[in-house]
């Protein structure tokens, strides 16, 4: 394809000579393929480290440096999203700063990195991610106030988060503009083909009639957002889940009648709930169990399971004992052992992992997370913090685990007043507060899609897919 | 305040930045974008302590968007004054919340286990008094979605008040006893005894004036949250619930204690923070983006001007001067 071998050097409108290693460089002379689409991304994080300032972070400065004396390394992170066709080409553009000394005989070596979870304001020389991936390309001499391009086809394969590390073997350092500069921020230009590849995701290709599981937590109160999220459910078929705090303030029969019944109540027949602490503000959550009846599992117990297509779905109770050896933990292990489904989905109220500022990560639920991990569960959804958050697949300790990890969500945006975020926790991939909505899962034979569906008039979105393990 | 102490503290806290920059500036002319030249080894310019997604950090006030010196300390909320650094340490799988009181070289002086989730933290201007607010679960009276717990430590005497709910309170001049009292957002006067805080009860959020030694508080105004007393003790910057209801968000405002007149600042976005007086005319505060990333902004402590971004990707500001 023509665009794969065409690389541009743009210097205030004119081409300049550029020495490049391991990449093909040419002046862009013809228009891209008319059927191809090009999307430009700016970094979600960029910074550099300096071995003469080992504890200093440069994450919010306007520059990025590469040098070998003092040693400076630059880190770039891009999140590619919204692509619906296969990537046919990807180019990194980077601009040399318009200050004296920014130019260099060596523009650095660009390499892929495994670590995509580093934070722009936390990286220092002392605490820096490894530059451990394949070499994407190198730049020779770079001039002040000039754009340069690197072919990064080998790294960018589709939607996802990517890190690039830049080092230099020269004591003549180069200084580039960081994302903070705006117009001269680094760019990732991704070109996609016209048609999706038929073999793009064989394990999670949607089939008509795949079951849908849709819901949220922290739902019904005297405000109006519960009305708006209930209206979303009117247009989404499937099973409705709740992740607790179904009704405020106290989960009484009167609260259910006043706030839940007029909103989410019209979907009660297809709802499989989980209880929260506000439901338990009524002793024994009797209001909750009376209202939902058999849909909430054995009355007073609060944990139960059911199957949807190829999925085993478990609703748990974070408001009673969840310790190792507890009745609930023993039931969960037996329930998972008895399941023959290849995929497992679990939900409850208090999140094991959250960056919310009102409720800390709930370590007490850890034994249930461990049991789910031991039985290769795939998805966990909780609530409690009134916001949305999505984590990468993680092991029970919160470490990234792309092989067996469980993808955790917080879906506390069902209607109650929004909460702030605190310190953003490792492996948090997407967050939003202030947008009420529901989280919709389409459960495929061996995978799933998730989609944050915002209430009318709101624009936040988050979607993606995963495979079962 | 002792000016020599101020200078020494500023120099110490900026030492990491300074040492790096002298070299950096000489070798790389391009470093001037980072404000390197404005910080020298002889500088006594004040610094600003912030949290960078939980990492205790210091930036130069002359170039707050430039380099920042990171410490190994992780805090959910931090504050500092006059050589006392306070850090509300995040929970982990092995330990619950606790507060660490450190000296200017970040050597641990005292550690107190706490219950709840860090929210507000203040050190008095002298460095003697430390007050914290945490969100707590499980108060049986908690019907509005949250309850809080606010405590105070006198680092000089060691006196610890685990919760202000134990203090006697008066509302409208009468003794007030209610089970649903919640306190948050403590700020100290210069005498290290008088303080202000928010007391929430019966759906009202009062500004209370407290007497630490006498263990009492009295309500003096309504709809005042997260007060921050100016250095001259005459004004309080705070967040005022819009139309009196937190559901509508908060307007950053200033209360004149002599006239009790409230002036909304030019910051019209909802501010959920305990503000900081940078100087007699300027207050700083964190604003959170929808994705949870915070920025520190400033605005005039009047109805004039407009907000300015001070430190991107930071919160919990404290002046170390």
PDB file of C-alpha atoms in Angstrom, chain A residues 48 50 52-53 55-58 60-61 63 70 72 97 99-100 120-122 124 175 179 249-250 281 356-357 359-360 363 419-421 423-424 431-433, chain B residues 20-21 24 27-30 33-34 52-54 65-70 75-76 91-93 117 135 137 142-143 145 247 272 288 290-293 312-313:
ATOM      1  CA  UNK A  48      11.414  12.997  30.238  1.00  0.00           C
ATOM      2  CA  UNK A  50      17.331  13.506  33.626  1.00  0.00           C
ATOM      3  CA  UNK A  52      21.403  15.033  36.864  1.00  0.00           C
ATOM      4  CA  UNK A  53      18.043  15.633  38.602  1.00  0.00           C
ATOM      5  CA  UNK A  55      14.175  13.012  41.831  1.00  0.00           C
ATOM      6  CA  UNK A  56      12.712  15.592  39.489  1.00  0.00           C
ATOM      7  CA  UNK A  57       9.672  15.144  37.321  1.00  0.00           C
ATOM      8  CA  UNK A  58       9.160  17.168  34.141  1.00  0.00           C
ATOM      9  CA  UNK A  60       3.959  19.275  32.984  1.00  0.00           C
ATOM     10  CA  UNK A  61       6.791  21.159  31.320  1.00  0.00           C
ATOM     11  CA  UNK A  63       9.742  20.201  26.648  1.00  0.00           C
ATOM     12  CA  UNK A  70      23.627  14.394  31.090  1.00  0.00           C
ATOM     13  CA  UNK A  72      17.876  12.364  29.285  1.00  0.00           C
ATOM     14  CA  UNK A  97      11.596  23.135  20.135  1.00  0.00           C
ATOM     15  CA  UNK A  99      14.825  27.670  21.167  1.00  0.00           C
ATOM     16  CA  UNK A 100      18.571  27.924  20.864  1.00  0.00           C
ATOM     17  CA  UNK A 120       3.296  11.663  33.516  1.00  0.00           C
ATOM     18  CA  UNK A 121       3.729  13.333  36.887  1.00  0.00           C
ATOM     19  CA  UNK A 122       5.277  10.364  38.686  1.00  0.00           C
ATOM     20  CA  UNK A 124      11.654  10.530  37.537  1.00  0.00           C
ATOM     21  CA  UNK A 175      14.780  19.128  22.830  1.00  0.00           C
ATOM     22  CA  UNK A 179       1.947  17.856  24.641  1.00  0.00           C
ATOM     23  CA  UNK A 249     -31.595   6.827  51.775  1.00  0.00           C
ATOM     24  CA  UNK A 250     -32.314   3.709  53.760  1.00  0.00           C
ATOM     25  CA  UNK A 281     -29.542   0.656  56.404  1.00  0.00           C
ATOM     26  CA  UNK A 356     -12.866   7.142  44.064  1.00  0.00           C
ATOM     27  CA  UNK A 357     -12.362   9.735  46.760  1.00  0.00           C
ATOM     28  CA  UNK A 359     -14.684   5.029  49.547  1.00  0.00           C
ATOM     29  CA  UNK A 360     -11.297   3.340  49.589  1.00  0.00           C
ATOM     30  CA  UNK A 363      -9.816  -5.177  50.761  1.00  0.00           C
ATOM     31  CA  UNK A 419     -18.434  11.675  43.661  1.00  0.00           C
ATOM     32  CA  UNK A 420     -14.922  12.930  42.974  1.00  0.00           C
ATOM     33  CA  UNK A 421     -11.862  10.828  42.292  1.00  0.00           C
ATOM     34  CA  UNK A 423      -5.472   9.237  43.740  1.00  0.00           C
ATOM     35  CA  UNK A 424      -5.803   7.392  40.452  1.00  0.00           C
ATOM     36  CA  UNK A 431     -12.775   7.198  34.349  1.00  0.00           C
ATOM     37  CA  UNK A 432     -15.662   9.627  34.399  1.00  0.00           C
ATOM     38  CA  UNK A 433     -17.622  11.380  37.086  1.00  0.00           C
TER      39      UNK A 433
ATOM     40  CA  UNK B  20      19.636  19.597  39.369  1.00  0.00           C
ATOM     41  CA  UNK B  21      18.946  22.851  37.660  1.00  0.00           C
ATOM     42  CA  UNK B  24      20.956  21.461  33.694  1.00  0.00           C
ATOM     43  CA  UNK B  27      24.523  22.497  29.739  1.00  0.00           C
ATOM     44  CA  UNK B  28      21.261  22.969  27.945  1.00  0.00           C
ATOM     45  CA  UNK B  29      20.261  26.484  26.937  1.00  0.00           C
ATOM     46  CA  UNK B  30      16.889  25.156  25.934  1.00  0.00           C
ATOM     47  CA  UNK B  33      11.587  27.022  29.054  1.00  0.00           C
ATOM     48  CA  UNK B  34      11.529  25.197  32.329  1.00  0.00           C
ATOM     49  CA  UNK B  52       1.111  14.649  41.922  1.00  0.00           C
ATOM     50  CA  UNK B  53      -1.482  11.890  41.763  1.00  0.00           C
ATOM     51  CA  UNK B  54      -0.651  11.057  45.347  1.00  0.00           C
ATOM     52  CA  UNK B  65       4.405  24.377  35.570  1.00  0.00           C
ATOM     53  CA  UNK B  66       8.071  23.485  35.230  1.00  0.00           C
ATOM     54  CA  UNK B  67      10.061  20.808  36.967  1.00  0.00           C
ATOM     55  CA  UNK B  68       8.761  19.310  40.150  1.00  0.00           C
ATOM     56  CA  UNK B  69      10.739  17.603  42.876  1.00  0.00           C
ATOM     57  CA  UNK B  70       9.168  14.287  43.788  1.00  0.00           C
ATOM     58  CA  UNK B  75      -0.359  10.683  50.429  1.00  0.00           C
ATOM     59  CA  UNK B  76      -4.075  10.898  49.736  1.00  0.00           C
ATOM     60  CA  UNK B  91      -4.850   2.403  52.751  1.00  0.00           C
ATOM     61  CA  UNK B  92      -3.373  -0.748  51.321  1.00  0.00           C
ATOM     62  CA  UNK B  93      -4.112  -4.427  51.670  1.00  0.00           C
ATOM     63  CA  UNK B 117     -10.917   7.842  53.856  1.00  0.00           C
ATOM     64  CA  UNK B 135     -15.031  10.179  55.124  1.00  0.00           C
ATOM     65  CA  UNK B 137     -18.731   4.544  56.523  1.00  0.00           C
ATOM     66  CA  UNK B 142     -25.745   8.557  57.623  1.00  0.00           C
ATOM     67  CA  UNK B 143     -28.642   9.091  55.321  1.00  0.00           C
ATOM     68  CA  UNK B 145     -24.617   9.395  51.361  1.00  0.00           C
ATOM     69  CA  UNK B 247     -26.437  18.983  44.984  1.00  0.00           C
ATOM     70  CA  UNK B 272     -14.953  20.950  46.070  1.00  0.00           C
ATOM     71  CA  UNK B 288     -10.981  18.064  39.161  1.00  0.00           C
ATOM     72  CA  UNK B 290     -14.175  14.627  34.639  1.00  0.00           C
ATOM     73  CA  UNK B 291     -11.543  11.886  34.435  1.00  0.00           C
ATOM     74  CA  UNK B 292     -10.266  12.474  37.961  1.00  0.00           C
ATOM     75  CA  UNK B 293      -7.129  14.419  37.088  1.00  0.00           C
ATOM     76  CA  UNK B 312      -1.503  21.244  36.171  1.00  0.00           C
ATOM     77  CA  UNK B 313      -1.987  17.663  37.333  1.00  0.00           C
TER      78      UNK B 313
END
